[in-house]
PDB file of C-alpha atoms in Angstrom:
ATOM      1  CA  MET R   1     -11.436  11.582   0.596  1.00 86.00           C
ATOM      2  CA  ASN R   2     -12.436  12.048  -3.020  1.00 93.00           C
ATOM      3  CA  LEU R   3      -9.562  10.531  -5.014  1.00 95.00           C
ATOM      4  CA  SER R   4      -9.219  10.355  -8.788  1.00 96.00           C
ATOM      5  CA  ILE R   5      -6.231   8.551 -10.308  1.00 97.00           C
ATOM      6  CA  ASP R   6      -5.518   8.225 -14.004  1.00 97.00           C
ATOM      7  CA  ILE R   7      -3.308   5.129 -14.376  1.00 96.00           C
ATOM      8  CA  GLN R   8      -1.541   4.828 -17.718  1.00 96.00           C
ATOM      9  CA  LYS R   9       0.246   1.548 -18.410  1.00 95.00           C
ATOM     10  CA  ALA R  10       2.677   2.416 -21.200  1.00 96.00           C
ATOM     11  CA  CYS R  11       4.785  -0.621 -20.289  1.00 92.00           C
ATOM     12  CA  ALA R  12       3.456  -4.142 -20.113  1.00 85.00           C
ATOM     13  CA  SER R  13       4.518  -5.605 -16.782  1.00 83.00           C
ATOM     14  CA  GLU R  14       2.887  -8.580 -15.143  1.00 84.00           C
ATOM     15  CA  ASP R  15       4.333  -7.321 -11.850  1.00 86.00           C
ATOM     16  CA  SER R  16       2.308  -4.083 -11.977  1.00 92.00           C
ATOM     17  CA  PRO R  17      -0.204  -3.771  -9.149  1.00 96.00           C
ATOM     18  CA  ASP R  18      -3.935  -3.508  -9.707  1.00 95.00           C
ATOM     19  CA  GLU R  19      -5.765  -0.197  -9.570  1.00 95.00           C
ATOM     20  CA  ASP R  20      -7.315  -0.879  -6.146  1.00 97.00           C
ATOM     21  CA  SER R  21      -3.880  -1.462  -4.590  1.00 97.00           C
ATOM     22  CA  ILE R  22      -2.505   1.731  -6.119  1.00 97.00           C
ATOM     23  CA  LYS R  23      -5.503   3.716  -4.816  1.00 97.00           C
ATOM     24  CA  ARG R  24      -5.041   2.255  -1.326  1.00 98.00           C
ATOM     25  CA  TRP R  25      -1.351   3.225  -1.297  1.00 98.00           C
ATOM     26  CA  VAL R  26      -2.027   6.733  -2.636  1.00 98.00           C
ATOM     27  CA  SER R  27      -4.781   7.274  -0.045  1.00 97.00           C
ATOM     28  CA  ALA R  28      -2.476   6.113   2.745  1.00 97.00           C
ATOM     29  CA  ALA R  29       0.236   8.535   1.590  1.00 98.00           C
ATOM     30  CA  ILE R  30      -2.138  11.487   1.312  1.00 97.00           C
ATOM     31  CA  ARG R  31      -3.595  10.781   4.748  1.00 93.00           C
ATOM     32  CA  ASP R  32      -5.516  13.875   5.854  1.00 89.00           C
ATOM     33  CA  GLU R  33      -3.504  16.388   3.816  1.00 89.00           C
ATOM     34  CA  ARG R  34      -6.176  16.656   1.102  1.00 90.00           C
ATOM     35  CA  ASP R  35      -9.962  16.203   0.988  1.00 90.00           C
ATOM     36  CA  GLU R  36      -9.995  16.006  -2.780  1.00 92.00           C
ATOM     37  CA  CYS R  37      -7.156  14.860  -4.985  1.00 94.00           C
ATOM     38  CA  GLU R  38      -6.399  14.103  -8.623  1.00 97.00           C
ATOM     39  CA  LEU R  39      -3.185  12.630  -9.969  1.00 97.00           C
ATOM     40  CA  SER R  40      -1.837  10.617 -12.862  1.00 98.00           C
ATOM     41  CA  ILE R  41       0.471   7.633 -12.616  1.00 98.00           C
ATOM     42  CA  ARG R  42       2.241   6.528 -15.781  1.00 98.00           C
ATOM     43  CA  ILE R  43       3.974   3.135 -15.708  1.00 97.00           C
ATOM     44  CA  VAL R  44       6.799   3.163 -18.235  1.00 98.00           C
ATOM     45  CA  ASP R  45       9.738   1.168 -19.592  1.00 97.00           C
ATOM     46  CA  GLU R  46      13.394   2.073 -19.064  1.00 98.00           C
ATOM     47  CA  GLN R  47      13.709   4.091 -22.284  1.00 98.00           C
ATOM     48  CA  GLU R  48      10.796   6.392 -21.444  1.00 98.00           C
ATOM     49  CA  SER R  49      12.009   6.774 -17.861  1.00 98.00           C
ATOM     50  CA  ALA R  50      15.512   7.628 -19.099  1.00 98.00           C
ATOM     51  CA  ASP R  51      14.073  10.177 -21.547  1.00 98.00           C
ATOM     52  CA  PHE R  52      12.065  11.886 -18.776  1.00 98.00           C
ATOM     53  CA  ASN R  53      15.000  11.730 -16.354  1.00 98.00           C
ATOM     54  CA  GLN R  54      17.329  13.372 -18.897  1.00 98.00           C
ATOM     55  CA  ARG R  55      14.811  15.988 -20.002  1.00 98.00           C
ATOM     56  CA  TYR R  56      13.557  17.080 -16.587  1.00 97.00           C
ATOM     57  CA  ARG R  57      16.428  16.295 -14.203  1.00 96.00           C
ATOM     58  CA  GLY R  58      19.437  16.377 -16.506  1.00 97.00           C
ATOM     59  CA  LYS R  59      20.391  12.879 -15.353  1.00 97.00           C
ATOM     60  CA  SER R  60      21.114   9.921 -17.583  1.00 98.00           C
ATOM     61  CA  GLY R  61      19.463   6.544 -17.207  1.00 98.00           C
ATOM     62  CA  ALA R  62      16.155   5.262 -15.954  1.00 98.00           C
ATOM     63  CA  THR R  63      15.022   5.792 -12.369  1.00 98.00           C
ATOM     64  CA  ASN R  64      12.328   4.174 -10.240  1.00 97.00           C
ATOM     65  CA  VAL R  65       9.996   7.167  -9.900  1.00 98.00           C
ATOM     66  CA  LEU R  66       9.795  10.738 -11.106  1.00 98.00           C
ATOM     67  CA  SER R  67       7.390  13.197  -9.477  1.00 98.00           C
ATOM     68  CA  PHE R  68       5.911  16.208 -11.213  1.00 98.00           C
ATOM     69  CA  PRO R  69       3.914  18.328  -8.743  1.00 97.00           C
ATOM     70  CA  PHE R  70       1.139  20.474 -10.198  1.00 96.00           C
ATOM     71  CA  ASP R  71       2.173  24.076  -9.662  1.00 91.00           C
ATOM     72  CA  ALA R  72       0.155  26.188 -12.085  1.00 89.00           C
ATOM     73  CA  VAL R  73      -1.347  29.428 -10.838  1.00 88.00           C
ATOM     74  CA  THR R  74      -5.141  29.220 -11.139  1.00 89.00           C
ATOM     75  CA  PRO R  75      -7.923  31.599 -10.070  1.00 91.00           C
ATOM     76  CA  GLU R  76      -9.430  28.885  -7.861  1.00 88.00           C
ATOM     77  CA  PRO R  77      -7.557  26.097  -6.076  1.00 85.00           C
ATOM     78  CA  LEU R  78      -7.627  22.846  -8.033  1.00 90.00           C
ATOM     79  CA  PRO R  79      -7.458  19.341  -6.557  1.00 94.00           C
ATOM     80  CA  ILE R  80      -4.682  18.318  -8.984  1.00 95.00           C
ATOM     81  CA  LEU R  81      -1.716  16.918  -7.088  1.00 97.00           C
ATOM     82  CA  GLY R  82       0.515  16.128 -10.082  1.00 97.00           C
ATOM     83  CA  ASP R  83       1.972  13.223 -12.009  1.00 98.00           C
ATOM     84  CA  LEU R  84       4.147  10.220 -11.194  1.00 98.00           C
ATOM     85  CA  VAL R  85       6.194   8.333 -13.762  1.00 98.00           C
ATOM     86  CA  ILE R  86       7.148   4.886 -12.465  1.00 98.00           C
ATOM     87  CA  CYS R  87       9.605   2.652 -14.301  1.00 98.00           C
ATOM     88  CA  ALA R  88       8.382  -0.929 -13.853  1.00 97.00           C
ATOM     89  CA  PRO R  89      11.617  -2.704 -14.902  1.00 97.00           C
ATOM     90  CA  VAL R  90      13.750  -0.593 -12.537  1.00 97.00           C
ATOM     91  CA  LEU R  91      11.308  -1.129  -9.695  1.00 97.00           C
ATOM     92  CA  VAL R  92      11.233  -4.919 -10.212  1.00 96.00           C
ATOM     93  CA  ARG R  93      15.032  -5.075 -10.405  1.00 97.00           C
ATOM     94  CA  GLU R  94      15.409  -2.998  -7.222  1.00 96.00           C
ATOM     95  CA  ALA R  95      12.964  -5.226  -5.348  1.00 96.00           C
ATOM     96  CA  SER R  96      15.061  -8.248  -6.227  1.00 95.00           C
ATOM     97  CA  GLU R  97      18.361  -6.537  -5.369  1.00 94.00           C
ATOM     98  CA  GLN R  98      16.985  -5.309  -2.030  1.00 93.00           C
ATOM     99  CA  GLN R  99      15.390  -8.680  -1.236  1.00 92.00           C
ATOM    100  CA  LYS R 100      11.899  -7.175  -1.010  1.00 94.00           C
ATOM    101  CA  THR R 101       8.670  -8.445  -2.453  1.00 95.00           C
ATOM    102  CA  THR R 102       7.722  -6.685  -5.645  1.00 96.00           C
ATOM    103  CA  THR R 103       4.396  -5.655  -4.104  1.00 97.00           C
ATOM    104  CA  ALA R 104       6.080  -4.080  -1.081  1.00 97.00           C
ATOM    105  CA  HIS R 105       8.464  -2.148  -3.314  1.00 97.00           C
ATOM    106  CA  TRP R 106       5.606  -0.976  -5.564  1.00 98.00           C
ATOM    107  CA  ALA R 107       3.762   0.269  -2.475  1.00 98.00           C
ATOM    108  CA  HIS R 108       6.866   2.047  -1.220  1.00 98.00           C
ATOM    109  CA  ILE R 109       7.639   3.731  -4.540  1.00 98.00           C
ATOM    110  CA  VAL R 110       4.036   4.907  -4.987  1.00 98.00           C
ATOM    111  CA  ILE R 111       4.027   6.301  -1.437  1.00 98.00           C
ATOM    112  CA  HIS R 112       7.465   7.875  -1.951  1.00 97.00           C
ATOM    113  CA  GLY R 113       6.301   9.560  -5.161  1.00 98.00           C
ATOM    114  CA  VAL R 114       3.056  10.846  -3.634  1.00 98.00           C
ATOM    115  CA  LEU R 115       4.972  12.335  -0.711  1.00 98.00           C
ATOM    116  CA  HIS R 116       7.147  14.197  -3.231  1.00 97.00           C
ATOM    117  CA  LEU R 117       3.962  15.527  -4.845  1.00 97.00           C
ATOM    118  CA  LEU R 118       2.875  16.726  -1.395  1.00 96.00           C
ATOM    119  CA  GLY R 119       6.125  18.670  -1.018  1.00 95.00           C
ATOM    120  CA  TYR R 120       8.349  16.276   0.921  1.00 95.00           C
ATOM    121  CA  ASP R 121      11.927  15.741  -0.225  1.00 94.00           C
ATOM    122  CA  HIS R 122      15.140  14.069   0.851  1.00 91.00           C
ATOM    123  CA  ILE R 123      17.806  16.522  -0.290  1.00 90.00           C
ATOM    124  CA  GLU R 124      18.812  17.652   3.202  1.00 92.00           C
ATOM    125  CA  ASP R 125      19.511  15.040   5.889  1.00 91.00           C
ATOM    126  CA  GLN R 126      16.823  16.370   8.229  1.00 92.00           C
ATOM    127  CA  ASP R 127      14.212  16.326   5.440  1.00 92.00           C
ATOM    128  CA  ALA R 128      15.296  12.817   4.410  1.00 90.00           C
ATOM    129  CA  GLU R 129      14.880  11.570   7.981  1.00 94.00           C
ATOM    130  CA  GLN R 130      11.388  13.087   8.170  1.00 95.00           C
ATOM    131  CA  MET R 131      10.334  11.673   4.802  1.00 96.00           C
ATOM    132  CA  GLU R 132      11.795   8.212   5.462  1.00 96.00           C
ATOM    133  CA  SER R 133      10.139   8.119   8.887  1.00 95.00           C
ATOM    134  CA  LEU R 134       6.775   9.001   7.337  1.00 97.00           C
ATOM    135  CA  GLU R 135       7.229   6.402   4.571  1.00 97.00           C
ATOM    136  CA  THR R 136       8.031   3.756   7.191  1.00 97.00           C
ATOM    137  CA  GLU R 137       4.991   4.709   9.267  1.00 97.00           C
ATOM    138  CA  ILE R 138       2.694   4.472   6.227  1.00 98.00           C
ATOM    139  CA  MET R 139       4.188   1.159   5.102  1.00 98.00           C
ATOM    140  CA  LEU R 140       3.727  -0.339   8.585  1.00 97.00           C
ATOM    141  CA  ILE R 141       0.094   0.837   8.669  1.00 97.00           C
ATOM    142  CA  LEU R 142      -0.388  -1.015   5.365  1.00 98.00           C
ATOM    143  CA  ASP R 143       1.205  -4.153   6.889  1.00 98.00           C
ATOM    144  CA  PHE R 144       4.386  -3.951   4.821  1.00 97.00           C
ATOM    145  CA  PRO R 145       7.880  -4.195   6.309  1.00 95.00           C
ATOM    146  CA  PRO R 146       9.924  -1.014   6.852  1.00 95.00           C
ATOM    147  CA  PRO R 147      11.092   0.092   3.374  1.00 95.00           C
ATOM    148  CA  TYR R 148      14.612   1.107   4.349  1.00 90.00           C
ATOM    149  CA  ARG R 149      15.635  -2.240   5.792  1.00 75.00           C
ATOM    150  CA  ILE R 150      16.930  -5.133   3.759  1.00 56.00           C
ATOM    151  CA  LEU R 151      18.564  -8.397   4.746  1.00 51.00           C
ATOM    152  CA  ASP R 152      22.346  -8.590   4.743  1.00 51.00           C
ATOM    153  CA  GLU R 153      23.007 -11.715   2.657  1.00 50.00           C
ATOM    154  CA  SER R 154      26.004 -12.671   4.781  1.00 49.00           C
ATOM    155  CA  SER R 155      24.189 -12.675   8.121  1.00 44.00           C
ATOM    156  CA  ASP R 156      20.412 -12.449   7.593  1.00 48.00           C
ATOM    157  CA  ASP R 157      20.439  -9.351   9.808  1.00 46.00           C
ATOM    158  CA  PRO R 158      18.543  -6.292   8.603  1.00 46.00           C
ATOM    159  CA  ILE R 159      20.633  -3.318   7.483  1.00 43.00           C
ATOM    160  CA  GLU R 160      19.501   0.220   6.722  1.00 49.00           C
ATOM    161  CA  VAL R 161      19.424   1.562   3.187  1.00 50.00           C
ATOM    162  CA  THR R 162      18.955   5.163   2.179  1.00 47.00           C
ATOM    163  CA  SER R 163      16.785   6.695  -0.509  1.00 46.00           C
ATOM    164  CA  ASN R 164      18.195   7.921  -3.802  1.00 45.00           C
TER     165      ASN R 164
END
């Protein structure tokens, strides 16, 4: 696959993954759906995430990832997949709250965002099950734990969590 990723770090975060890791996660999410692909990933702080979330979704507050699929009508098909806006502070906080490693949560959020760019969503229960199953499969292939399982602090047993 020919993959081009523009990574913009608008937020300094020592927990941000390196470019090679991001490319590996994006490639795993795209699988065989595209031969050629271009996308941008912008890593932002909570204020910028909240601004985007309010402007484009009408929701207040920062969120872990926003996906903006490329949908312009062009004479020839273009390899542009779209843009992801990832809020580093939210992602780091979620990893801690969900008792996940920061790296595993970064991988999951990148994969989750790329799947949105490919047209997957989790609005309807059936679609959510399909998307979560695919995310889990990709994470396991990358040797990460299932993303929708966290430890229950009271018993150390895994419990299921759902996407937002």
